[in-house]
Amino acid sequence: MSFDIDVLFKIAAIGIAIALLNQILNKAGREEEAMMTTLAGVIIVLAIIIKMISEFFDTVKVFLEF
Amino acid sequence: MTALVKICLIGITAIIIIALIKIYNPEFTVEVTLCASIIMLYFIVENLKYGFDFISEIYGGLTYGREYFPVILKVLGIAYITEFASAICQDAGEKSIAGKIELAGKVAIFFAALPVFVSLLDLLDNLI
């Protein structure tokens, strides 16, 4: 994962999109699907974050001969 | 200097995004803070590397303390990661977990610095 700012914007976009979808699905009367999409969004963002954390820890290990 | 400006700007944009996300999706704020702090720490560690190359040259000239320079790096790495994790926990409002992480960091630093202490005692024995 690259360490520049657009990852932050990507996560923000995912968050807003998920919130939007949630509202639409709730209004359409499908609460279960709304909860599913929220869960999916959270999992996607967690996957991105965990990949970044592992890559960051590798760079720290390499830089500081940890 | 430019790296410093870059880090400050990343921090400010992260705060703006967090304020935005808090309205729509409160549970995403932890991820955004995590991502922003990773990016900032990455740039900090990258800049730190230049300092270490310089210091390791100086340490090359020493006779007694040469093998203890990696210990300093290790302790710094431990400090970085524990501070990173405990700050994230405090942001999320979990003071107790942050305290546990800091305790673990202290223990790790103690174990990393143990050989230096032992060799210091040996040195004192020889002197006396």
mmCIF file of C-alpha atoms in Angstrom, chain A residues 2-9 11-16 18-19 22 38 41-42 45-46 49 52-53 56-57 59-60 63-66, chain B residues 10 13-14 17 20-21 24-25 27-28 31-32 34-36 38-39 41-43 45-46 48-49 52 73-74 76-78 80-81 84:
data_model
loop_
_atom_site.group_PDB
_atom_site.id
_atom_site.type_symbol
_atom_site.label_atom_id
_atom_site.label_comp_id
_atom_site.label_asym_id
_atom_site.label_seq_id
_atom_site.Cartn_x
_atom_site.Cartn_y
_atom_site.Cartn_z
ATOM 1 C CA SER A 2 1.446 3.392 -0.793
ATOM 2 C CA PHE A 3 2.003 5.775 2.080
ATOM 3 C CA ASP A 4 0.534 8.925 0.628
ATOM 4 C CA ILE A 5 -2.542 10.949 1.361
ATOM 5 C CA ASP A 6 -4.971 9.444 -1.115
ATOM 6 C CA VAL A 7 -5.485 6.379 1.065
ATOM 7 C CA LEU A 8 -7.061 8.738 3.591
ATOM 8 C CA PHE A 9 -9.410 10.118 0.948
ATOM 9 C CA ILE A 11 -11.317 5.633 3.334
ATOM 10 C CA ALA A 12 -13.337 8.818 3.722
ATOM 11 C CA ALA A 13 -15.107 8.108 0.443
ATOM 12 C CA ILE A 14 -15.920 4.552 1.514
ATOM 13 C CA GLY A 15 -17.303 5.808 4.803
ATOM 14 C CA ILE A 16 -19.601 8.357 3.208
ATOM 15 C CA ILE A 18 -21.588 3.322 3.160
ATOM 16 C CA ALA A 19 -23.536 5.862 5.186
ATOM 17 C CA ASN A 22 -27.353 2.687 4.675
ATOM 18 C CA THR A 38 -22.285 -1.309 6.783
ATOM 19 C CA GLY A 41 -17.743 -1.306 4.431
ATOM 20 C CA VAL A 42 -16.115 -1.661 7.814
ATOM 21 C CA VAL A 45 -11.582 -0.418 5.438
ATOM 22 C CA LEU A 46 -10.130 -2.743 8.070
ATOM 23 C CA ILE A 49 -5.699 -0.526 7.405
ATOM 24 C CA MET A 52 -0.894 -0.635 5.895
ATOM 25 C CA ILE A 53 -0.015 -1.512 9.487
ATOM 26 C CA PHE A 56 4.562 0.050 8.252
ATOM 27 C CA PHE A 57 5.903 -2.401 10.817
ATOM 28 C CA THR A 59 9.578 -0.614 7.232
ATOM 29 C CA VAL A 60 10.214 0.165 10.901
ATOM 30 C CA PHE A 63 14.938 1.002 9.195
ATOM 31 C CA LEU A 64 15.825 0.413 12.815
ATOM 32 C CA GLU A 65 17.196 -3.148 12.421
ATOM 33 C CA PHE A 66 14.554 -4.009 15.006
ATOM 34 C CA ILE B 10 -1.286 15.444 6.476
ATOM 35 C CA THR B 13 -6.261 17.056 6.316
ATOM 36 C CA ALA B 14 -6.766 14.020 8.553
ATOM 37 C CA ILE B 17 -11.659 14.173 7.168
ATOM 38 C CA LEU B 20 -16.475 14.968 8.093
ATOM 39 C CA ILE B 21 -16.644 11.249 8.739
ATOM 40 C CA TYR B 24 -21.914 10.257 8.577
ATOM 41 C CA ASN B 25 -20.176 7.262 10.008
ATOM 42 C CA GLU B 27 -17.308 4.130 13.691
ATOM 43 C CA PHE B 28 -14.878 5.035 10.879
ATOM 44 C CA GLU B 31 -9.651 3.822 11.067
ATOM 45 C CA VAL B 32 -9.016 7.304 9.702
ATOM 46 C CA LEU B 34 -4.987 5.003 12.401
ATOM 47 C CA CYS B 35 -4.304 5.557 8.723
ATOM 48 C CA ALA B 36 -3.234 9.190 9.211
ATOM 49 C CA ILE B 38 0.677 5.509 10.013
ATOM 50 C CA ILE B 39 1.390 7.862 7.112
ATOM 51 C CA LEU B 41 5.027 8.018 11.321
ATOM 52 C CA TYR B 42 6.263 6.546 8.057
ATOM 53 C CA PHE B 43 7.621 9.898 6.942
ATOM 54 C CA VAL B 45 10.935 7.172 10.422
ATOM 55 C CA GLU B 46 12.124 7.731 6.865
ATOM 56 C CA LEU B 48 15.203 9.508 10.936
ATOM 57 C CA LYS B 49 17.195 7.107 8.798
ATOM 58 C CA PHE B 52 21.143 7.132 11.980
ATOM 59 C CA LEU B 73 17.919 1.627 17.700
ATOM 60 C CA LYS B 74 15.916 -1.248 19.152
ATOM 61 C CA LEU B 76 13.787 3.631 19.821
ATOM 62 C CA GLY B 77 11.790 1.247 17.635
ATOM 63 C CA ILE B 78 10.004 -0.171 20.665
ATOM 64 C CA TYR B 80 7.863 4.351 18.534
ATOM 65 C CA ILE B 81 5.488 1.428 18.183
ATOM 66 C CA PHE B 84 1.780 4.755 18.282
#
